[in-house]
CSV table of C-alpha atoms in Angstrom, one decimal:
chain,number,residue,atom,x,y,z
Q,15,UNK,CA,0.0,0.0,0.0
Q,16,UNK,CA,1.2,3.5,-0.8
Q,17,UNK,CA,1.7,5.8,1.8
Q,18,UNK,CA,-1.1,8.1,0.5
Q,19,UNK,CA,-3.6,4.9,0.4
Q,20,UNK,CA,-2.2,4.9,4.1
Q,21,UNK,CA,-3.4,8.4,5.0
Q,22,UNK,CA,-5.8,9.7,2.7
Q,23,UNK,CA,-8.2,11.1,4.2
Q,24,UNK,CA,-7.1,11.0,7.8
Q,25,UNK,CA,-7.0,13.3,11.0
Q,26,UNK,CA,-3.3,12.0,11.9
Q,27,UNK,CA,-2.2,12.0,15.9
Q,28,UNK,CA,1.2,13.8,15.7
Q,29,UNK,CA,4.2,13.3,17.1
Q,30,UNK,CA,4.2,14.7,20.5
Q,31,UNK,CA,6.9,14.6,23.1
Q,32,UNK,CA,5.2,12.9,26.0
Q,33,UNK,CA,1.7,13.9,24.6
Q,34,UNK,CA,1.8,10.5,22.2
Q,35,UNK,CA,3.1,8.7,24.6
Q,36,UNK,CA,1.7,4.4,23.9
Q,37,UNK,CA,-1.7,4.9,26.1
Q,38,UNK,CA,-2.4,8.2,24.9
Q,39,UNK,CA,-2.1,6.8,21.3
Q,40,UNK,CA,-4.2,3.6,22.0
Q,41,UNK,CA,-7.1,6.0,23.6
Q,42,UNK,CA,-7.3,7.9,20.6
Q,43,UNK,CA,-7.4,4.3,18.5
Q,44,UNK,CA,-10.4,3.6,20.5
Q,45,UNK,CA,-12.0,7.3,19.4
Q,46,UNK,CA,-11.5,6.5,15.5
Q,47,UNK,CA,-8.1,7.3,14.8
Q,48,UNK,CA,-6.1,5.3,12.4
Q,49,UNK,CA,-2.8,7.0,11.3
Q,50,UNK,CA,-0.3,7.5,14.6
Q,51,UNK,CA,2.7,8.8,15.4
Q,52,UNK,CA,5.5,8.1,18.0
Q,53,UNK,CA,7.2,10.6,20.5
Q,54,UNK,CA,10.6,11.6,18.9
Q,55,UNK,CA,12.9,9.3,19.3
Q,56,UNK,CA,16.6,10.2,18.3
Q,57,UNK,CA,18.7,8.5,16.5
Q,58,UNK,CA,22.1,8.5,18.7
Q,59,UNK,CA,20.1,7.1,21.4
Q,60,UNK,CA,19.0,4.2,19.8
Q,61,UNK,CA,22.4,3.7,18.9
Q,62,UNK,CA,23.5,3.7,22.6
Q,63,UNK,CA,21.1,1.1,23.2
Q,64,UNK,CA,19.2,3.6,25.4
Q,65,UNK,CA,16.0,1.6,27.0
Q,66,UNK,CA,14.1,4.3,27.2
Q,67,UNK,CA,14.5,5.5,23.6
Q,68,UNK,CA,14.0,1.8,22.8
Q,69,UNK,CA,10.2,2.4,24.5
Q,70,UNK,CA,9.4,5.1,22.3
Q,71,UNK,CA,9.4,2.4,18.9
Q,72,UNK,CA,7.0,0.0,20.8
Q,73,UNK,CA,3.4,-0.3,18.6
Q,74,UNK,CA,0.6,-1.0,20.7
Q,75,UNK,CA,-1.6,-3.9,19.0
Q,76,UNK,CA,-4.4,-2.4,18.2
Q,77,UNK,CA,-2.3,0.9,16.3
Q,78,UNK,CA,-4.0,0.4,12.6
Q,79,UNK,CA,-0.8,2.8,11.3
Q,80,UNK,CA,1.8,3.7,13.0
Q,81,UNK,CA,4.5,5.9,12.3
Q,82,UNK,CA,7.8,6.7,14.3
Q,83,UNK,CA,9.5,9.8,13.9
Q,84,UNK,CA,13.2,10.0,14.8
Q,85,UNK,CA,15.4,12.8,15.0
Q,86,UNK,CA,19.2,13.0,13.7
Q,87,UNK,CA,22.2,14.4,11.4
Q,88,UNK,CA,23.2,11.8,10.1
Q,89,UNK,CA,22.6,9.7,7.2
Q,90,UNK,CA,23.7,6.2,8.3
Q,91,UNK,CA,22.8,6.5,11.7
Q,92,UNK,CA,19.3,7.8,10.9
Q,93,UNK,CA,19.1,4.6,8.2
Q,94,UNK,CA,20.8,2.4,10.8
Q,95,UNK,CA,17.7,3.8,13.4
Q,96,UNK,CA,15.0,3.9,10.5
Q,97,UNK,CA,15.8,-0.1,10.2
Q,98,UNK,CA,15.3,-0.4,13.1
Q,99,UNK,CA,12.1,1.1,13.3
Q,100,UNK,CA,10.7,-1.0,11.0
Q,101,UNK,CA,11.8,-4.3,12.2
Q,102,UNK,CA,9.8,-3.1,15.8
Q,103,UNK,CA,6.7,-2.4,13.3
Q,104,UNK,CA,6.7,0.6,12.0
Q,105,UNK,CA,4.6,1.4,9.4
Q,106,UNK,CA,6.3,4.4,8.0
Q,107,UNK,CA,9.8,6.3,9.6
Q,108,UNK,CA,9.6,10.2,9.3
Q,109,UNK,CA,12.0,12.5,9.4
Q,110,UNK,CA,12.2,15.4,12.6
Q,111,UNK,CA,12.9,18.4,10.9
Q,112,UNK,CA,10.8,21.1,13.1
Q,113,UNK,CA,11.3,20.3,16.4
Q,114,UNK,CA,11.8,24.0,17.9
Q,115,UNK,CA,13.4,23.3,21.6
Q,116,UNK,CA,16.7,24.8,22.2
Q,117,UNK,CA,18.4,21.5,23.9
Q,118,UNK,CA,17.5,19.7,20.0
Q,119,UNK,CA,18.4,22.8,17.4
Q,120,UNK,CA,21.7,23.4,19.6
Q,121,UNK,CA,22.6,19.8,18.3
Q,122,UNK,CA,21.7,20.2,15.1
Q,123,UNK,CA,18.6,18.4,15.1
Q,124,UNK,CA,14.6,19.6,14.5
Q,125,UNK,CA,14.4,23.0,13.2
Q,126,UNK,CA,18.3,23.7,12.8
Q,127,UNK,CA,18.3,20.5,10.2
Q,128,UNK,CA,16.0,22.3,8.6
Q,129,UNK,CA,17.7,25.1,7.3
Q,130,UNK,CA,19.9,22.7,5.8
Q,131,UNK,CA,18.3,21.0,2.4
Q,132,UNK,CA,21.3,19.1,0.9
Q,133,UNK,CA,21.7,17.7,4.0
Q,134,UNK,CA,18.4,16.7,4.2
Q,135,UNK,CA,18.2,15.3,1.0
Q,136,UNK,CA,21.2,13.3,1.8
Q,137,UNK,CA,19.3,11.6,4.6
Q,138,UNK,CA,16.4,11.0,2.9
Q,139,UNK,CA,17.8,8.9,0.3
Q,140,UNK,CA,20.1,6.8,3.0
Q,141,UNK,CA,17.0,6.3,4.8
Q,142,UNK,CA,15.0,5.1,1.7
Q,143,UNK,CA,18.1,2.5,0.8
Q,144,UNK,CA,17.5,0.9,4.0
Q,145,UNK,CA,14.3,0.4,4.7
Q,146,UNK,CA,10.8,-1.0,2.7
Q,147,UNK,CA,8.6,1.2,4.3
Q,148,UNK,CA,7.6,4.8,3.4
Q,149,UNK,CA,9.9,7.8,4.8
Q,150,UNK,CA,8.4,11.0,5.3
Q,151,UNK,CA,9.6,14.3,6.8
Q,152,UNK,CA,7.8,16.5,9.2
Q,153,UNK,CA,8.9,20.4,8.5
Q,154,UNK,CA,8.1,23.4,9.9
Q,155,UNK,CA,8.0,27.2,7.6
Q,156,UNK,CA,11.6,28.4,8.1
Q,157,UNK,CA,13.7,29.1,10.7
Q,158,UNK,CA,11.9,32.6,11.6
Q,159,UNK,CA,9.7,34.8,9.5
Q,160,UNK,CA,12.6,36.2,6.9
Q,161,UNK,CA,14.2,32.8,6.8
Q,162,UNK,CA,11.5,31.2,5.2
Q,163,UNK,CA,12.6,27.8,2.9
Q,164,UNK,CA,9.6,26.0,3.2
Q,165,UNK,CA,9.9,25.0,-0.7
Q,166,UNK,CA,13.2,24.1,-1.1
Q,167,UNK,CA,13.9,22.4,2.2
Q,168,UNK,CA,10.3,20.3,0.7
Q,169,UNK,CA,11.3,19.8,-2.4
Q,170,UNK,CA,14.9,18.4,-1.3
Q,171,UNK,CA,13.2,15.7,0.8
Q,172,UNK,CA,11.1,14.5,-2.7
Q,173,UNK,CA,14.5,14.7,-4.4
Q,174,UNK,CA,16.0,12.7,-1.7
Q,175,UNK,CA,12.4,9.9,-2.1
Q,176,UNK,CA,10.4,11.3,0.5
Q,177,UNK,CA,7.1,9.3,0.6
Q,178,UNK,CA,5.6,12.7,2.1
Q,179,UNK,CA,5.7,15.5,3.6
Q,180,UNK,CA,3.9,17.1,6.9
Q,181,UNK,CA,3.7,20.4,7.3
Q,182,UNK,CA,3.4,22.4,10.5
Q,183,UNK,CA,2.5,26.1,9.2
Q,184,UNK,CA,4.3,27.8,11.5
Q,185,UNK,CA,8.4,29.0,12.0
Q,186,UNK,CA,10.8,27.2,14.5
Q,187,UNK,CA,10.6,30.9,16.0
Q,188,UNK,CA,6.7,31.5,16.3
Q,189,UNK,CA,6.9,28.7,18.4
Q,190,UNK,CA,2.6,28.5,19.0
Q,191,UNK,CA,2.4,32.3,19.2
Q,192,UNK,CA,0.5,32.6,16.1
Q,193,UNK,CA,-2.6,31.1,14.0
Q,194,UNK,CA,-1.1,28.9,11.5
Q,195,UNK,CA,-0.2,29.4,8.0
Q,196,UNK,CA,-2.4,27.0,6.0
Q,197,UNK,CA,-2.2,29.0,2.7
Q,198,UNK,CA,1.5,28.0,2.9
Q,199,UNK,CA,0.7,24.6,3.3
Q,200,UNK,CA,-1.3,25.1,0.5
Q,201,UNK,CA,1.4,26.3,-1.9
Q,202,UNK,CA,3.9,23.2,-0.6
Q,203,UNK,CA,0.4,20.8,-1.8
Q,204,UNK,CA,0.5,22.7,-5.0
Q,205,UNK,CA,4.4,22.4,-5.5
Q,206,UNK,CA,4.7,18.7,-4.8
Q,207,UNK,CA,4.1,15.4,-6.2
Q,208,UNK,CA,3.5,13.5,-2.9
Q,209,UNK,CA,0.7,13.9,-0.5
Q,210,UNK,CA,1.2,16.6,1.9
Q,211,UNK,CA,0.0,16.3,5.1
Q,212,UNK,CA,-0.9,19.9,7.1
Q,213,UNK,CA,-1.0,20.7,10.6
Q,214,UNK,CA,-2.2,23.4,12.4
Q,215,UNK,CA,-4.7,24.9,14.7
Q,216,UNK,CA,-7.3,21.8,14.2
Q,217,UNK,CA,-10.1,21.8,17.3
Q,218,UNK,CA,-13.6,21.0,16.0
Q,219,UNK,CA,-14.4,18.5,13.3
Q,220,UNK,CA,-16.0,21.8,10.9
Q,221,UNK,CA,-12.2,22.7,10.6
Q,222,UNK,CA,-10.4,19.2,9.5
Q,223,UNK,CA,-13.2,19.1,6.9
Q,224,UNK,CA,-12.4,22.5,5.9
Q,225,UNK,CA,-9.1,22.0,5.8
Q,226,UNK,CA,-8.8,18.8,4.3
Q,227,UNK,CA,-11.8,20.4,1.4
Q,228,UNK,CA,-9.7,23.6,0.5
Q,229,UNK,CA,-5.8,22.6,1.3
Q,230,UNK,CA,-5.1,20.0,-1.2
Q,231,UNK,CA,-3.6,17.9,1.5
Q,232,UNK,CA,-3.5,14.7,1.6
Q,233,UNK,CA,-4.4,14.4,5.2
Q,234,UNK,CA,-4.5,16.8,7.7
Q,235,UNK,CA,-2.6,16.6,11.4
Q,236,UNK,CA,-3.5,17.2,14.9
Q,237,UNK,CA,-1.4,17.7,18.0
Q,238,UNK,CA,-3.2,20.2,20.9
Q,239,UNK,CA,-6.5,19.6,19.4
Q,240,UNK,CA,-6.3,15.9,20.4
Q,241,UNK,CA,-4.8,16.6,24.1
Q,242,UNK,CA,-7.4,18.8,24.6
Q,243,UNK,CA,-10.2,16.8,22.9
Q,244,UNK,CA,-9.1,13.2,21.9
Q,245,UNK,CA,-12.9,12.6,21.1
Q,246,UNK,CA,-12.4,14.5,18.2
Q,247,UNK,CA,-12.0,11.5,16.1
Q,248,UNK,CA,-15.1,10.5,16.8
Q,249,UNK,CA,-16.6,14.0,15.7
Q,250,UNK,CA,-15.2,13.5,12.2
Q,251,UNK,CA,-17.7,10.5,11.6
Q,252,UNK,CA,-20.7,11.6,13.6
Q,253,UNK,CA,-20.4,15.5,13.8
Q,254,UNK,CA,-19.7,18.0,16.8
Q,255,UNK,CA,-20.4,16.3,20.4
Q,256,UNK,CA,-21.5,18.6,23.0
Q,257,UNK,CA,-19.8,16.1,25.5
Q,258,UNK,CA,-21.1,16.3,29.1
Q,259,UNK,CA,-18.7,16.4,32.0
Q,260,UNK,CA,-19.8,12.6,32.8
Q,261,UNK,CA,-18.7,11.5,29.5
Q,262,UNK,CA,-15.4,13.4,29.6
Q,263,UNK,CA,-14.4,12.0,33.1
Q,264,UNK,CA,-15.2,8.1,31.2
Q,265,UNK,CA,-12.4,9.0,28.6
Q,266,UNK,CA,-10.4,10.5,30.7
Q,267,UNK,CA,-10.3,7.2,33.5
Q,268,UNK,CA,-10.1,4.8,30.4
Q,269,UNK,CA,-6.7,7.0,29.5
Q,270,UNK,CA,-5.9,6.1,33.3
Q,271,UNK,CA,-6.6,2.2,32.6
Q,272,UNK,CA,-4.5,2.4,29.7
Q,273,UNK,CA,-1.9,3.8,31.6
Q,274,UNK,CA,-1.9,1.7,34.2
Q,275,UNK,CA,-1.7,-1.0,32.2
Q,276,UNK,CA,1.1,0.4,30.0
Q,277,UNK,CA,3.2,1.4,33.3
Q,278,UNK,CA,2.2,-1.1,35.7
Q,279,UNK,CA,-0.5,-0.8,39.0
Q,280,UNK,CA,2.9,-1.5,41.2
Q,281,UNK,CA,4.5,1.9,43.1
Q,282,UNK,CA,6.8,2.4,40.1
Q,283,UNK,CA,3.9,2.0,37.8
Q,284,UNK,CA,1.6,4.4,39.6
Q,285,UNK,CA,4.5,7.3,39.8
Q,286,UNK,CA,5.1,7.2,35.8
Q,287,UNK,CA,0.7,7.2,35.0
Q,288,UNK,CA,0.6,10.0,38.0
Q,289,UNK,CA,3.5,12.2,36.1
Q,290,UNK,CA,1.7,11.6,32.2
Q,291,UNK,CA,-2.1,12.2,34.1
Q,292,UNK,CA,-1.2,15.4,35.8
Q,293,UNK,CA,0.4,16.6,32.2
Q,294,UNK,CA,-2.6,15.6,30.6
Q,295,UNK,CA,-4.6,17.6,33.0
Q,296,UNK,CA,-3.4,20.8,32.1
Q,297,UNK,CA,-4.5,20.5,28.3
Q,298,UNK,CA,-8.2,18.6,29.2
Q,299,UNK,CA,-9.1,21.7,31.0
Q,300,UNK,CA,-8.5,23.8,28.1
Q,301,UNK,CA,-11.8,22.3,26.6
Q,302,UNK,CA,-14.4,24.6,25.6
Q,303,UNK,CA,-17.4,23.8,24.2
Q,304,UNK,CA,-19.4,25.8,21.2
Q,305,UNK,CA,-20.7,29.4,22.7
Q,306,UNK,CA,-24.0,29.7,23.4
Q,307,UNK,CA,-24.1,32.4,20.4
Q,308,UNK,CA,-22.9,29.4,17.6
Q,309,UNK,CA,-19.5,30.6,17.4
Q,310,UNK,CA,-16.6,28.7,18.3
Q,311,UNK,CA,-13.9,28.7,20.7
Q,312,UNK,CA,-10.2,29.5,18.9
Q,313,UNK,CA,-7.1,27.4,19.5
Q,314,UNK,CA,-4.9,30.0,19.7
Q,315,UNK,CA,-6.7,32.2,22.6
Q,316,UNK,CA,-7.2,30.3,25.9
Q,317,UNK,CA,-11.1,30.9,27.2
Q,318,UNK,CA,-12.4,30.7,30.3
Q,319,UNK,CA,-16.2,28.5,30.0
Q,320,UNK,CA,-18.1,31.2,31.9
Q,321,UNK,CA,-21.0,29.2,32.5
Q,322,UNK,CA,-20.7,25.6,33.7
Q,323,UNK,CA,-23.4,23.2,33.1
Q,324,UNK,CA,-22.6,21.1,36.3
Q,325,UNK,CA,-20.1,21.2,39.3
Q,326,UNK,CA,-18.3,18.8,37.9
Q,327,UNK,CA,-17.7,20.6,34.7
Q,328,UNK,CA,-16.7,23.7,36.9
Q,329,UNK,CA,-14.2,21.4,38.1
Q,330,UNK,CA,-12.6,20.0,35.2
Q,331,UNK,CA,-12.2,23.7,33.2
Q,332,UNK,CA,-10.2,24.6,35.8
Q,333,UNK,CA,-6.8,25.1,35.5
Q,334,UNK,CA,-5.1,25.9,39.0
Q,335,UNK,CA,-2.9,23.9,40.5
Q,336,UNK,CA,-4.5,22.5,43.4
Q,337,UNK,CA,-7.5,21.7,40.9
Q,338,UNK,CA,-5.2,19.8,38.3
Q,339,UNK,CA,-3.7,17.9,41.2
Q,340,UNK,CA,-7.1,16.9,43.0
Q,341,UNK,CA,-8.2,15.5,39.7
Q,342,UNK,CA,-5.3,13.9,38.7
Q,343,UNK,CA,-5.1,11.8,42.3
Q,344,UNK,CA,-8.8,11.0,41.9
Q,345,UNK,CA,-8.3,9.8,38.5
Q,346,UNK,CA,-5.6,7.9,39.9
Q,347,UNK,CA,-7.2,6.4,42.8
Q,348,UNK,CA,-10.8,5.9,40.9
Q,349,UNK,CA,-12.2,8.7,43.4
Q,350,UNK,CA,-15.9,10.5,42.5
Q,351,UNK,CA,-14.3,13.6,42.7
Q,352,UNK,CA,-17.0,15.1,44.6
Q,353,UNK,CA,-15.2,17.2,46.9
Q,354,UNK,CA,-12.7,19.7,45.2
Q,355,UNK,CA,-10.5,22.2,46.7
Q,356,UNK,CA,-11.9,26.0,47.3
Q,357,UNK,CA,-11.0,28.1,44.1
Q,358,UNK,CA,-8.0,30.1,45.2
Q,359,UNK,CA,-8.6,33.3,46.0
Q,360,UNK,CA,-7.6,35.8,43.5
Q,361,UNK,CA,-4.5,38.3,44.6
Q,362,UNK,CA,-4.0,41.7,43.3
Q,363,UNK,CA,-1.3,41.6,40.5
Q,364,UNK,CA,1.9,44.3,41.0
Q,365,UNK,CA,4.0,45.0,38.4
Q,366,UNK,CA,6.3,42.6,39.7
Q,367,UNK,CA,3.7,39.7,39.9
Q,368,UNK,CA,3.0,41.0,36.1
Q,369,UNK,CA,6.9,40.0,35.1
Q,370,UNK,CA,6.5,36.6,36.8
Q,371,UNK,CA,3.5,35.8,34.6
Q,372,UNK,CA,5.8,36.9,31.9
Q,373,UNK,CA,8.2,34.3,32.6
Q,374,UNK,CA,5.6,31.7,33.7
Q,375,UNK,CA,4.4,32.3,29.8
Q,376,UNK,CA,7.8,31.8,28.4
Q,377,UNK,CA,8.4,28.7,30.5
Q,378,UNK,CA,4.8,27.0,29.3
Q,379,UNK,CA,5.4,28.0,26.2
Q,380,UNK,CA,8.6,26.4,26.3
Q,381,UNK,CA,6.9,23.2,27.6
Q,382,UNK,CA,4.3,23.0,25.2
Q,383,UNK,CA,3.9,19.2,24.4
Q,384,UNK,CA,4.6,19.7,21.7
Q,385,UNK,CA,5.1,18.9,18.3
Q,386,UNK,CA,8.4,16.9,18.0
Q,387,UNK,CA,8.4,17.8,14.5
């Protein structure tokens, strides 16, 4: 099968640093996905025999496709680790060529591969001689906004064999500041011969149709969207679910089973699920539903649900920290969550408290999930 018989058509989970972590990825199965992704794994871990990089190439049964994405420099060591890949059941191997974090692009890898083409091109076809599967590359726009090289650093990969390309339409330095560029992504559909998969800014089923109708993509990509709403699988068969808070807490203690299962119900176990549930907490209570007034919530501004339908609703939209740790221990300890702590008290802000909020939005910002490529 050809890689765009593979995902033609799809919402694709993307390749999240601890956000597609095995359970997440098998919860989202179970809401109608079919084309996954792995965390990043990198290359010169693998190589190092690393366990824990190891973990990231496992493919849970039940994955219909399954993709890993592995970051790297180097041409045989990124073959030598694409093998590898595919011999743990990998259905395609893509190439990390956005990650944005500073630890990865002062190495070389993610984003700062990208502004390298030739080099790209180079890996690509290394890859391609060593393994039967489809490669693919995730990119992002450029390096910032005048460094834009979307085209060539695309068109290198196709030189190089790419099966595809995935496009996040923003630069390594927008970060997530900004709405993303889809009528770039459009111009990199137009330019290529492969299916291009785009990414960006994809919350509510209305906007993968659109997307998917007017892009010329492929497929189309999801990464916040589905840590904020993994039922939104399900909305691209039967339409927009006004999900009660009863139905979200189901999904959100089948993620727990999964987890527990994954990790282990022992002590050790138990600490891993609590760290991934307590990081998933802080993007379920970004949920939103549609207003009241028909319009709908935007990914890129974070609202407030001003009128709960139920306590428990109240509970989960919350976003403090003694709220995000009460639910996280009651997920963990299958509690009712029926007796939350008291809303803290809000505090006058002083110019000082404003700089900290500064910094606390640079630090979450830096720790946004997200997108390994």
């Amino acid at each position: 099968m050809s890689f765009r018989d593979l995902v033609s058509g799809a919402l694709v989970v993307a390749p999240m640093t601890k956000g597609s972590n095995l359970p997440f990825r098998r919860l989202c199965v179970e809401l109608g996905a079919r084309v996954l992704v792995s965390e990043m794994a990198v290359a010169r871990r693998l190589k190092q025999r690393r366990g824990s990089e190891f973990a990231l190439l496992r493919k849970a049964p039940d994955e219909p496709c399954f993709g890993v994405q592995l970051a790297g420099n180097k041409p045989e060591e990124m073959a030598w680790a694409a093998a590898l890949a595919q011999s743990r059941g990998a259905d395609f191997v893509d190439v990390n060529l956005g990650c944005p974090i500073d630890h990865f692009t002062r190495m070389g890898l993610g984003a700062a591969l990208g502004r390298q083409p030739p080099r790209v091109r180079r890996i690509v076809e290394t890859m391609k001689a060593a393994v039967t599967v489809p490669v693919t590359v995730k990119i992002r726009l450029g390096w910032k906004a005048d460094q834009l090289n979307y085209l060539d650093l695309a068109r290198a990969a196709v030189d190089g064999g790419a099966d595809g390309v995935f496009v996040h339409g923003r630069t390594r330095e927008a970060r997530y500041r900004f709405p993303a560029n889809w009528d770039a992504i459009t111009e990199i559909a137009a330019a290529l011969t492969v299916p291009v998969i785009g990414n960006g800014d994809l919350l509510f089923p209305h906007e993968v149709h659109e997307r998917l109708a007017s892009s010329g993509c492929a497929a189309v990509m999801t990464a916040r969207g589905a840590l904020i709403k993994p039922w939104l699988f399900r909305e691209l068969t039967s339409g927009y679910w006004d999900i009660t808070a009863d139905e979200r807490l189901t999904i959100y203690r089948r993620y727990t089973a999964l987890a527990l299962e994954h990790w282990g119900d022992d002590e050790h176990g138990r600490t891993r699920v609590r760290e991934f549930l307590r990081w998933h907490t802080g993007f379920w209570c970004r949920y939103v539903p549609q207003r009241a007034d028909g319009h709908w919530p935007s990914m890129q501004v974070r609202e407030v649900l001003a009128q709960p339908r139920s306590a428990l609703e109240a509970l989960l939209s919350r976003s403090d920290e003694p709220a995000l740790e009460y639910v996280t221990d009651e997920l963990l300890n299958a509690g009712d969550l029926s007796a939350p702590p008291p809303v803290p008290a809000a505090v006058p802000e002083s110019r000082g408290d404003r700089g900290e909020r500064s910094r606390r939005a640079e630090k979450e910002e830096e720790d946004e999930p997200v997108e390994a490529g």
